[in-house]
Coordinates of C-alpha atoms in Angstrom, one line a residue:
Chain X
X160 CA 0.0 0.0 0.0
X161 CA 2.2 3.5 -1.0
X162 CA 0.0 5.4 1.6
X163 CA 0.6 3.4 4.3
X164 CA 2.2 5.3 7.0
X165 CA 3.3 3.2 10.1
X166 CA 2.5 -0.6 10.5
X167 CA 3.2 -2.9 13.3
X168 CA 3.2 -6.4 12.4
X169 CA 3.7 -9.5 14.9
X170 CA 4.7 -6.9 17.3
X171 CA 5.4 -9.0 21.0
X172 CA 6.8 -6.9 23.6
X173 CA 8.1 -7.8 27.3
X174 CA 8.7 -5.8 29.9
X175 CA 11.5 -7.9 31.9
X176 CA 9.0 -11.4 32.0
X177 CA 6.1 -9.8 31.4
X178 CA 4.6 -10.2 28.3
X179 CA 2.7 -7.4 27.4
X180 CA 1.9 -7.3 23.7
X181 CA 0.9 -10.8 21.8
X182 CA 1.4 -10.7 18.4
X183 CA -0.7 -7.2 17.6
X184 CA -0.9 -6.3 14.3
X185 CA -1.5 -2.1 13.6
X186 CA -1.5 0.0 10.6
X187 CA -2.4 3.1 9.9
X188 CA -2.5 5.5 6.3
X189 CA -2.2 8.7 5.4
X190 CA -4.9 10.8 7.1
X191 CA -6.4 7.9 8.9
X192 CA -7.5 8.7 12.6
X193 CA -7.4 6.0 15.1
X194 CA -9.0 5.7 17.7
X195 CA -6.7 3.1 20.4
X196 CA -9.0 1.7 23.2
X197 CA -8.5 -0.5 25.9
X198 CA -8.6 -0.5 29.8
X199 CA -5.3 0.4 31.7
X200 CA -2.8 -2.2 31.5
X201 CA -3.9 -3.5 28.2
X202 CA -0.9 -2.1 26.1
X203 CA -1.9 0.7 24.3
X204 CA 1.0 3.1 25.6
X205 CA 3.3 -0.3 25.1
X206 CA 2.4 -0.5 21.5
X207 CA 2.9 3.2 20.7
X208 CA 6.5 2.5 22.0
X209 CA 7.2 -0.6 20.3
X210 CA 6.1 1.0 17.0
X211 CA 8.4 4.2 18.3
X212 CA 11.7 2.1 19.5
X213 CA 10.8 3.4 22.8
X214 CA 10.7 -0.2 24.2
X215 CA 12.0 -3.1 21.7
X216 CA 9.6 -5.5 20.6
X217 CA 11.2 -8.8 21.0
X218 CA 9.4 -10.0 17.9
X219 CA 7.7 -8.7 15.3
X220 CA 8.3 -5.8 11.9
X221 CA 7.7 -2.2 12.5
X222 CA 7.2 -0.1 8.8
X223 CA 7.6 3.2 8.1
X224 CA 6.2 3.9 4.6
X225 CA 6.9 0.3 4.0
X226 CA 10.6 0.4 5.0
X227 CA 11.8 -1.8 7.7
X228 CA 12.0 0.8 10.7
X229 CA 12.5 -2.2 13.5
X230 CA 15.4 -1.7 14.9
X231 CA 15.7 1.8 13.4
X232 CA 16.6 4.4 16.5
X233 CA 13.5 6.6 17.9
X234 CA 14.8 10.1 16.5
X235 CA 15.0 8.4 12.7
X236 CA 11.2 7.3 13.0
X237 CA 10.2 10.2 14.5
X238 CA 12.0 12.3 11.4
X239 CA 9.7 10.3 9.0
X240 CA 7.0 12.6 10.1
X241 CA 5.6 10.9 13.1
X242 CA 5.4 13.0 16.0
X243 CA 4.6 11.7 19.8
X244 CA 2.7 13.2 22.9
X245 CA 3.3 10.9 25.3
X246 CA 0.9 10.5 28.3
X247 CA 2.3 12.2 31.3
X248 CA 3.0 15.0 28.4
X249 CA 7.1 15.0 29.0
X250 CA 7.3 18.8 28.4
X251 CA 10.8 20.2 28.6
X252 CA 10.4 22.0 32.6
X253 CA 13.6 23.8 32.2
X254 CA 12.6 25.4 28.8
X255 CA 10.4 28.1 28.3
X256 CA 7.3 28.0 26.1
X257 CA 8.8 29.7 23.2
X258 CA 11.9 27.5 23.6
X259 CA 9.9 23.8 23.7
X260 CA 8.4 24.8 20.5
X261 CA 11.7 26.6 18.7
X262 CA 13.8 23.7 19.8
X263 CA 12.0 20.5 18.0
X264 CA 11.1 22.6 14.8
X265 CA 11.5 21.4 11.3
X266 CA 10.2 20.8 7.8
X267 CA 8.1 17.9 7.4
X268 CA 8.9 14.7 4.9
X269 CA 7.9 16.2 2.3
X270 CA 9.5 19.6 2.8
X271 CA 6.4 21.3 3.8
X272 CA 6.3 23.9 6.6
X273 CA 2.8 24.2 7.1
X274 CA 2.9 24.4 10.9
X275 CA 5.0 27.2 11.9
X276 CA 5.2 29.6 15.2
X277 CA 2.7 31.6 14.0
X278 CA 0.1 29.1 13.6
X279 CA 0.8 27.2 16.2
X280 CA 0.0 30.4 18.1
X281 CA -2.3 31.1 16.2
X282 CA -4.3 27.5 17.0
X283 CA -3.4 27.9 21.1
X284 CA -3.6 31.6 22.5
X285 CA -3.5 31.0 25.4
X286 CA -0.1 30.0 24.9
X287 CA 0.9 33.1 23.3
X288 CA -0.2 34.7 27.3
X289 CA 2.8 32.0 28.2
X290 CA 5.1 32.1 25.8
X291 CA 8.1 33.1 28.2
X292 CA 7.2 31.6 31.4
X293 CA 8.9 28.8 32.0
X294 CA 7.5 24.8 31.7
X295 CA 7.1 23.9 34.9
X296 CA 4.9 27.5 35.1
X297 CA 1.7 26.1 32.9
X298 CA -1.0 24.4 33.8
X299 CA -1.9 20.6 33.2
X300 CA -4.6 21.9 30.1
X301 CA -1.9 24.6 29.1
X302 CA 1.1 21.7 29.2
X303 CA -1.1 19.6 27.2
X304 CA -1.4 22.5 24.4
X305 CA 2.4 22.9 24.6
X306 CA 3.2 19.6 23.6
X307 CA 0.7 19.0 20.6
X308 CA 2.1 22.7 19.6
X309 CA 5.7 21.3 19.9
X310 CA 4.9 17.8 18.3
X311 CA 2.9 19.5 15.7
X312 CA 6.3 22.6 14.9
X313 CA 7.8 19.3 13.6
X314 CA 5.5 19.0 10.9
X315 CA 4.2 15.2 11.3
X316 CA 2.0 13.3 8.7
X317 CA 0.8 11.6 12.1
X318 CA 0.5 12.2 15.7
X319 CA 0.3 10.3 18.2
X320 CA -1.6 11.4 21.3
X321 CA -1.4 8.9 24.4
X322 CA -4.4 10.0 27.3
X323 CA -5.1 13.3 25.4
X324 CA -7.2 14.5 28.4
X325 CA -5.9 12.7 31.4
X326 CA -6.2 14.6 34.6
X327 CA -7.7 18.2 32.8
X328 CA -10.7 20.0 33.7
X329 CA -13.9 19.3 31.5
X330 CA -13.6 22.9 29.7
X331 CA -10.2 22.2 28.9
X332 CA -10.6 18.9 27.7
X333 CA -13.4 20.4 25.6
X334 CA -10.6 23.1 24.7
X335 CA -8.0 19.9 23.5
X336 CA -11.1 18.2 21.3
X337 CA -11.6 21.0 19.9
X338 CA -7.9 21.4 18.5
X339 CA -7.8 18.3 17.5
X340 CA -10.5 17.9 15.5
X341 CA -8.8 21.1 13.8
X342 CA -5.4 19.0 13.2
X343 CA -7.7 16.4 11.8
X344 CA -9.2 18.4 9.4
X345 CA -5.8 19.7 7.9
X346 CA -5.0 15.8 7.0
X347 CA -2.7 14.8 9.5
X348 CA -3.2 11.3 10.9
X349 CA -3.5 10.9 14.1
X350 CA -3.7 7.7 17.0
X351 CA -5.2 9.0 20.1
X352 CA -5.8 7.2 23.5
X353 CA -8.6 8.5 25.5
X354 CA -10.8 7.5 28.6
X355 CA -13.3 9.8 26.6
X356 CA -14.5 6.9 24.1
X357 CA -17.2 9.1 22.8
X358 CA -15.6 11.5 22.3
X359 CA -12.4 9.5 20.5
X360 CA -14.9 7.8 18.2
X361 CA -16.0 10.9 16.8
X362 CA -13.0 12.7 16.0
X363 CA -11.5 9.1 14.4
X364 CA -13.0 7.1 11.5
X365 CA -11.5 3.5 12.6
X366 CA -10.9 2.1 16.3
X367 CA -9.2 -0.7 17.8
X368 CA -10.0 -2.2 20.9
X369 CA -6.6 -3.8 22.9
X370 CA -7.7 -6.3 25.6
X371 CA -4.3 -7.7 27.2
X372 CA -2.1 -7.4 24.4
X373 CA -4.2 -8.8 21.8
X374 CA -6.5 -6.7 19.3
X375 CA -10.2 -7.6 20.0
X376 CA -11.6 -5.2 17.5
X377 CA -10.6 -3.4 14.6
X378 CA -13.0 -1.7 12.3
X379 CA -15.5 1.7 11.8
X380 CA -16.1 4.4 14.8
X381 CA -19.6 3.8 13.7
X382 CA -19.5 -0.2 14.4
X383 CA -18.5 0.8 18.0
X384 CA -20.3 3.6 18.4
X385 CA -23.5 1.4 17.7
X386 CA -22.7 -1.5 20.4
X387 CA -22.6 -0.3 23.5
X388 CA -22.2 -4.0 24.7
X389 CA -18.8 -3.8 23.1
X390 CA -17.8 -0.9 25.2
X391 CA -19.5 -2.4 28.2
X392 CA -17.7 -5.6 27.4
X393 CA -13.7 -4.4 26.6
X394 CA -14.1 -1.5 27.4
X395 CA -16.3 -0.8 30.9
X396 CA -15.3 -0.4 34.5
X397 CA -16.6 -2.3 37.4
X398 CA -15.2 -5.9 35.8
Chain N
X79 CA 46.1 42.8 55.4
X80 CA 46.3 46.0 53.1
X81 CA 44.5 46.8 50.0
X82 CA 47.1 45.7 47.7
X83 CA 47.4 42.4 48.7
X84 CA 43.7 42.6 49.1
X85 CA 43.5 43.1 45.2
X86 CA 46.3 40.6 44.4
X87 CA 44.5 37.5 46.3
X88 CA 40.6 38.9 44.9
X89 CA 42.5 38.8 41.5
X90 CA 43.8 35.4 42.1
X91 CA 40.8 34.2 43.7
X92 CA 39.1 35.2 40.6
X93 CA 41.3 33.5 38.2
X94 CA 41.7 30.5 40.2
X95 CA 37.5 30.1 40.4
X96 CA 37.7 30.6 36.4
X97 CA 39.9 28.4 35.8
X98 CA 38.2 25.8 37.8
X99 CA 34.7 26.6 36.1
X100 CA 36.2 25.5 32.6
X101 CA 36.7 22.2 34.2
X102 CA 34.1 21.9 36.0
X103 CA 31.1 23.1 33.7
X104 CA 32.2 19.9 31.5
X105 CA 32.3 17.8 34.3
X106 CA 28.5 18.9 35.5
X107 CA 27.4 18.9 32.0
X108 CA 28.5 14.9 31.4
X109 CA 26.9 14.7 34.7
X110 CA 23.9 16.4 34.7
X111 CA 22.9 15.6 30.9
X112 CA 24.2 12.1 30.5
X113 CA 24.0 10.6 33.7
X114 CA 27.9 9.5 33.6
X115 CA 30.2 10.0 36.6
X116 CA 33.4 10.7 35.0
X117 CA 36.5 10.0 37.3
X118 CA 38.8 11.0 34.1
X119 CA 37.7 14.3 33.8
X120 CA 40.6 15.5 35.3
X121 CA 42.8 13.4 33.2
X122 CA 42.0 16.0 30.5
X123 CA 43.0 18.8 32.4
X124 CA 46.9 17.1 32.8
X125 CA 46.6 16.2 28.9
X126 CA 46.0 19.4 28.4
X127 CA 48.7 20.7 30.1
X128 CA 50.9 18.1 28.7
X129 CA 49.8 19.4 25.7
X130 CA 50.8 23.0 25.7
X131 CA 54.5 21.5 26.7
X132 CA 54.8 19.4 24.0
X133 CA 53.1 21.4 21.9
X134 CA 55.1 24.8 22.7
X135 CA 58.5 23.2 22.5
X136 CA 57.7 22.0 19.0
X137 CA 56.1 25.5 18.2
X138 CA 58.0 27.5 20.3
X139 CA 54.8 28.8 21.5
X140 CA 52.2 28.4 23.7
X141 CA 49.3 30.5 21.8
X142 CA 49.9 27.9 19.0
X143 CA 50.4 25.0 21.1
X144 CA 46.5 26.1 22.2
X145 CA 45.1 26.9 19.0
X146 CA 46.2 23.2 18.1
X147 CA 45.4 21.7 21.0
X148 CA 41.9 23.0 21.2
X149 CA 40.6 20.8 17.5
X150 CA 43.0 17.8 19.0
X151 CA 40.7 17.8 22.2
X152 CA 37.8 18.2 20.7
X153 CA 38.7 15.3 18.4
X154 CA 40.0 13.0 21.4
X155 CA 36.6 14.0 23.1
X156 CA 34.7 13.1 20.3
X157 CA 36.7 9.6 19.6
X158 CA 36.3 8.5 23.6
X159 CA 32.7 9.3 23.2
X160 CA 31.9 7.1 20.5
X161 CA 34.4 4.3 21.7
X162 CA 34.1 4.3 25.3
X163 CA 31.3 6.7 26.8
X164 CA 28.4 5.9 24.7
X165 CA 28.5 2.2 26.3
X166 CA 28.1 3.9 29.6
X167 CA 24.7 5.7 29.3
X168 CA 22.8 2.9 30.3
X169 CA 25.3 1.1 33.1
X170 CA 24.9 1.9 36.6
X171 CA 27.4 4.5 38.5
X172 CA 29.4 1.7 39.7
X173 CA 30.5 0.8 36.5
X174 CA 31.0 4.3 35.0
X175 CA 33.5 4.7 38.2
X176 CA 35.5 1.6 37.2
X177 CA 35.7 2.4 33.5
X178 CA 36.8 6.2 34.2
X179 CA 38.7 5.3 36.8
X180 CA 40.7 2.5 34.7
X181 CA 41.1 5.3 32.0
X182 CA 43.0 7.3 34.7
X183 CA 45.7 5.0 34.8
X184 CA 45.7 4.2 30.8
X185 CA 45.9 8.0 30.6
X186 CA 48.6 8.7 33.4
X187 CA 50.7 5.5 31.9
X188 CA 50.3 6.8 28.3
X189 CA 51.6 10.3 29.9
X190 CA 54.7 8.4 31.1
X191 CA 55.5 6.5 28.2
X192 CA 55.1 9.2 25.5
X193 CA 56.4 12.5 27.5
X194 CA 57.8 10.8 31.3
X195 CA 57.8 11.4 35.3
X196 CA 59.6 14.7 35.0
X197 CA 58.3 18.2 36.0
X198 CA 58.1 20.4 33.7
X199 CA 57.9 24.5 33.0
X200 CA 55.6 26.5 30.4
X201 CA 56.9 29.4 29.2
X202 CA 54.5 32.0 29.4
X203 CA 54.1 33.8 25.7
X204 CA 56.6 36.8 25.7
X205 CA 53.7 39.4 24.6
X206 CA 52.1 38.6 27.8
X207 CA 55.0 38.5 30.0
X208 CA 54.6 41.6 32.0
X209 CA 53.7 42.4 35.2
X210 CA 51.6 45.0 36.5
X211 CA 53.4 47.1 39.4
X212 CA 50.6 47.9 42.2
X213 CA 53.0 49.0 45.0
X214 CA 56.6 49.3 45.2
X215 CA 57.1 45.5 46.1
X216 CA 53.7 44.1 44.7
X217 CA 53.2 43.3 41.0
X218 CA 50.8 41.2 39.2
X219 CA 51.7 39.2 36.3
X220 CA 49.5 40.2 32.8
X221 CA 49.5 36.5 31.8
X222 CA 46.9 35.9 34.9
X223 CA 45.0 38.9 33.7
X224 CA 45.1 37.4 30.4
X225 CA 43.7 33.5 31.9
X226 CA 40.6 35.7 33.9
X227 CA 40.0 37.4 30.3
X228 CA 39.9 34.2 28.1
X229 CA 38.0 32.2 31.2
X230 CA 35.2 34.6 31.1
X231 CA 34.8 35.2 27.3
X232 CA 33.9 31.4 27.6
X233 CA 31.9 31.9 30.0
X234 CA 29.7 34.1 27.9
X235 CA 30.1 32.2 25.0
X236 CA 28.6 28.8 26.7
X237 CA 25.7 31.2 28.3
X238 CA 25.2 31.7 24.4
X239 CA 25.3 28.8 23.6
X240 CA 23.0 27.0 26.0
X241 CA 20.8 30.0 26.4
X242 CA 20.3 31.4 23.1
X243 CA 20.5 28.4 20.4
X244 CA 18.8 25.4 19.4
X245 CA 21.6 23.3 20.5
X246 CA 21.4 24.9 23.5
X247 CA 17.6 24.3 23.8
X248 CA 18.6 20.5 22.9
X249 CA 20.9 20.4 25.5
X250 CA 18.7 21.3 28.6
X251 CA 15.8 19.3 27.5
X252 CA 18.3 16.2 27.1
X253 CA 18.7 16.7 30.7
X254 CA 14.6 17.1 31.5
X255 CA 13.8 14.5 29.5
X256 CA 15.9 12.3 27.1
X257 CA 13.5 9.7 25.7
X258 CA 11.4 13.0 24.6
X259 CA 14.2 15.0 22.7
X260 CA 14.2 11.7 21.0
X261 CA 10.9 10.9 20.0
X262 CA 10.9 14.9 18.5
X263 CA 13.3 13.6 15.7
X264 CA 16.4 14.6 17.5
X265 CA 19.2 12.5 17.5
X266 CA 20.3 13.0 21.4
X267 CA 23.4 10.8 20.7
X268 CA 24.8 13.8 18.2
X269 CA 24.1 15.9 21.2
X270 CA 26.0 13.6 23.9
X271 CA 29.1 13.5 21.3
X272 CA 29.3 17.6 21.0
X273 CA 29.0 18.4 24.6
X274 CA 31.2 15.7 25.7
X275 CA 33.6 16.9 23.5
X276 CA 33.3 20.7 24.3
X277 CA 33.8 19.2 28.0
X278 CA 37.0 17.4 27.1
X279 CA 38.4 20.6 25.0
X280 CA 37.1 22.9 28.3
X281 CA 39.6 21.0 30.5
X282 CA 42.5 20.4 28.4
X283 CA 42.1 24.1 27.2
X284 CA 42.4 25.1 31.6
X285 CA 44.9 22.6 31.7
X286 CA 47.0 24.3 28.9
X287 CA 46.4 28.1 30.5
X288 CA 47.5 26.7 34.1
X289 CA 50.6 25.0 32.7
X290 CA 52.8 28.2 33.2
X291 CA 51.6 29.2 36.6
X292 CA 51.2 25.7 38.3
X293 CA 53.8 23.7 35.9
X294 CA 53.5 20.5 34.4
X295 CA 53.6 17.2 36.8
X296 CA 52.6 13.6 37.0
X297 CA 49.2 13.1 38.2
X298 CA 48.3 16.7 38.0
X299 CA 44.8 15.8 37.5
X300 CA 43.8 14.7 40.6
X301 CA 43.8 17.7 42.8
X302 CA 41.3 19.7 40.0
X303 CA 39.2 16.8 39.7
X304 CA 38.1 16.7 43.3
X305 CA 37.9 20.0 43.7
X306 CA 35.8 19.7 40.5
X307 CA 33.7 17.5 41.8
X308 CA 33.1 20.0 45.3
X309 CA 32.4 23.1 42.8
X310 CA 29.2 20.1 40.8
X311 CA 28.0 19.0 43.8
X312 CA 28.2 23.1 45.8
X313 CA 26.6 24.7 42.4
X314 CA 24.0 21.8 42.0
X315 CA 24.1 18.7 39.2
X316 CA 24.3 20.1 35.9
X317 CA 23.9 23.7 36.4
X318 CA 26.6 25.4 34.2
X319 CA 25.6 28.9 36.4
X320 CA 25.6 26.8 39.5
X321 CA 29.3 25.5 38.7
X322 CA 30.3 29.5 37.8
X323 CA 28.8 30.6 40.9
X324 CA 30.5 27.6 42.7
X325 CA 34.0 27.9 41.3
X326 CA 33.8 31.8 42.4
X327 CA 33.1 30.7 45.8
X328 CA 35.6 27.7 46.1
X329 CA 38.2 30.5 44.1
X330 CA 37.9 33.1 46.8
X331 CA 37.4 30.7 50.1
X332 CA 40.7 28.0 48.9
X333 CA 42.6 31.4 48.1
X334 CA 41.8 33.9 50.9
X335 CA 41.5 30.5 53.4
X336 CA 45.6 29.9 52.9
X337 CA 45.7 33.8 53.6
X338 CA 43.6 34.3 56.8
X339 CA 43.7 30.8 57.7
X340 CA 46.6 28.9 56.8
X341 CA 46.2 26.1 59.2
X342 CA 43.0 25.0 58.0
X343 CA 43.5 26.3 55.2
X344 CA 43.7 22.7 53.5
X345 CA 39.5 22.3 55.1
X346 CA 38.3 25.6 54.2
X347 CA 37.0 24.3 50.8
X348 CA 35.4 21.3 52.4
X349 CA 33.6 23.3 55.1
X350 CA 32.0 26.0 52.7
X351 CA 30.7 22.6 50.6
X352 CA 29.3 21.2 53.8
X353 CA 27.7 24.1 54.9
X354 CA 26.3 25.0 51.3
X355 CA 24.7 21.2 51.6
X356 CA 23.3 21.5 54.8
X357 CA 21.5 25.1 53.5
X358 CA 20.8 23.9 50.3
X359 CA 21.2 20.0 49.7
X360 CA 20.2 20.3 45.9
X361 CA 23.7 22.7 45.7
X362 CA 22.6 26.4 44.8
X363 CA 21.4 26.0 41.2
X364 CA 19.7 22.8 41.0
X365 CA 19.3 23.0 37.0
X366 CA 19.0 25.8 34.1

């Protein structure tokens, strides 16, 4: 497929003797959104860092573009246009706004420099009101805008956005969904892990449910969105 | 004590604590950024000054034996990073100590096979061989003047450089958060290399200043690396202004302590570390 972006294939992954992922096959194309699901502990964040070379995947094929990307170092996938927010956010405390977003900026794959400073402040104001206070200054909601801004001054065909919301206030989740569903529209392809399942399913076309390490579902927002007993089932509390 | 003297020990105070901070801002910067404990820090520092004597008898001068030395460092910095350092990021402290401490005594053997055990003298360049008369009996030599100068030109230029450029900006979020630099499409290792290097060329470049003033001896590198390691641990892990700030204060309190107290004078350094722990345990700067 030429407009394949990232695929997992096989992927098994162990943390010491743990095995966490079992063989999970992922892909994503250009534009695609994805919407990963899955309780706590089921490997979502495990399988974003497999496919990254965060954590190694002791068996398996990760493809960039179709090119063999498995034991490729993080910073050379992350050049081929895939950009990360990891949960926990990981933004640079000892840098100032401006400074977290001039520091990771760069043409995209293609040469393009669609995201610049200017639209990236453009897209968050409120962290133009920042932009020389330092990291450990923002809020959660205003950390959160910081590092899609920063992943997003890299100019990525896909992001990757582990717990989007985690911990913020509903108005500033609100604020994040919004933004997103912006970036979506300007074709970037984007995975995102959420505890807000509605609201994941309708800013992404496809979703894949994860129940310990295996895929349990793969297919349309819709099909989900129209059995609840799937969510109950994979993805409910209270089991 | 009278003014005079008063200037002539601030003056060497100050040099001293310059000098010191081009050691030590490498040293806190392999610390801080990469996590590595690096007993042969101080090596550099004697090659260095081993250096500027081998180099200035071939060249007959010591402005040239610097102005090679300084791309030879870096290079040497560069090589032990990719051969040697690299391997280390992930190892515990234990076996960072054994490694650097092992390439003490390759280094210090090396030194005595290709130079020997002598001591030896640096002659300090002829343009900067005056002294300054401050009194009828007290002088103060130019060439000091001239180490103080260089030192804090550095200094300015690594504030530049860490503060104002994207390197810079790499280099302080490689020390928040390494996987993250990363996973932006930054290849972190590049990073480690240059300031390793830039540390190794830091020390030999203080070793090759100092060799005039403190001569050129076996095992040289000793004495700066410990008190290297006081100024990391006084101006906090991987604080470049902390180490400044530090080697100022361990400057003026190791020179105005032989003054004022020369019995102790050995302790004085000690006691201003333990006392800056016991205000601040994190040392004065923690990080930035």
């Amino acid at each position: 497929m030429s407009n394949m972006l990232l695929e997992g294939r096989e992927l098994h992954t162990y943390y010491g003797a743990s095995h966490i992922l079992h063989g999970i096959d992922f892909h994503i194309r250009q534009g695609e959104g994805i919407a990963l699901m899955g309780r706590n502990g089921m490997g979502k964040s495990t399988l974003i860092k497999s496919m990254l070379g965060i954590v190694r995947p002791k068996h398996g094929r990760v493809l960039v573009r179709g090119d063999d990307y498995t034991k490729a170092t993080t910073y050379r996938t992350a050049q081929q246009g895939i950009a990360y927010v990891p949960e926990g956010r990981g933004i640079f405390k000892s840098l100032t706004v401006r400074e977290n977003l001039l520091m990771s900026a760069r043409a995209g794959v293609d040469g393009q420099r669609n995201w610049t400073f200017d639209r990236v402040m453009e897209t968050f104001p409120r962290l133009g009101e920042r932009i020389n206070n330092g990291g450990w200054q923002l809020s959660g909601g205003e950390q959160q805008m910081l590092t899609i801004g920063r992943a997003l001054m890299t100019n990525p065909d896909l992001l990757i956005l582990d717990e989007a919301t985690e911990g913020l206030a509903p108005l500033i989740a609100m604020e994040i969904w919004r933004i997103v569903k912006e970036i979506r529209k300007t074709g970037i392809a984007t995975v995102i892990v959420d505890k807000n399942h509605g609201a994941v399913t309708s800013i992404c076309d496809r979703a894949m449910i994860l129940v310990k390490g295996e895929v349990v579902f793969d297919g349309s927002s819709d099909e989900i969105r129209a059995n609840p007993d799937l969510i109950q089932k994979h993805l409910g509390v209270g089991h | 004590m009278d003014f005079a003297t008063f200037l002539i020990q601030t003056l060497n105070s100050l040099q001293y604590g310059l000098l010191l901070f081009l050691v030590a801002s490498g040293l806190t910067l392999v610390f801080g950024i990469m996590g590595i404990i690096n007993l042969a820090h101080g090596s550099f520092y004697m090659i260095g000054a081993y250096m500027a004597f081998v180099l200035s008898s071939a060249t007959g001068s010591l402005v040239w034996a610097i102005v090679l030395g300084i791309p030879l460092a870096l290079i040497f910095g560069a090589f032990l990073e990719w051969a040697l350092f690299s391997r280390l990021y992930k190892r515990d402290h234990l076996e960072q100590v054994l490694l650097t401490y092992g390439l003490i005594l390759v280094f210090e053997q090396l030194r005595s096979l290709l130079v020997d055990n002598d001591v030896h003298g640096v002659d300090i360049p002829a343009f900067l061989g005056a002294s300054i008369q401050l009194t009828d009996v007290l002088s103060y030599p130019v060439y000091r003047l001239a180490i103080s100068a260089v030192c804090i030109v550095l200094a300015v230029a690594l504030y530049f450089v860490i503060q104002r450029t994207r390197l810079g900006m790499m280099i302080r979020a490689g020390n928040d958060d390494r996987t993250m630099v990363e996973a932006l499409g930054i290849n972190i290792n590049m990073i480690y290399r240059v300031v390793f290097a830039l540390g190794v060329a830091l020390a030999a470049l203080a070793g090759m200043l100092a060799a005039p003033i403190s001569s050129v001896f076996p095992n040289m590198g000793g004495q700066v690396l410990i008190i290297s390691f006081v100024i990391v641990v006084i101006g906090g892990i991987g604080s470049v202004w902390g180490a400044l700030v530090a080697a100022l204060i361990v400057g003026f309190a190791d020179t105005f302590g032989k003054v004022l107290l020369p019995e102790i004078s050995g302790m004085v350094v000690y006691l201003v570390m333990a006392a800056v722990l016991l205000w601040r345990p994190e040392g004065i700067l923690k990080k930035g």
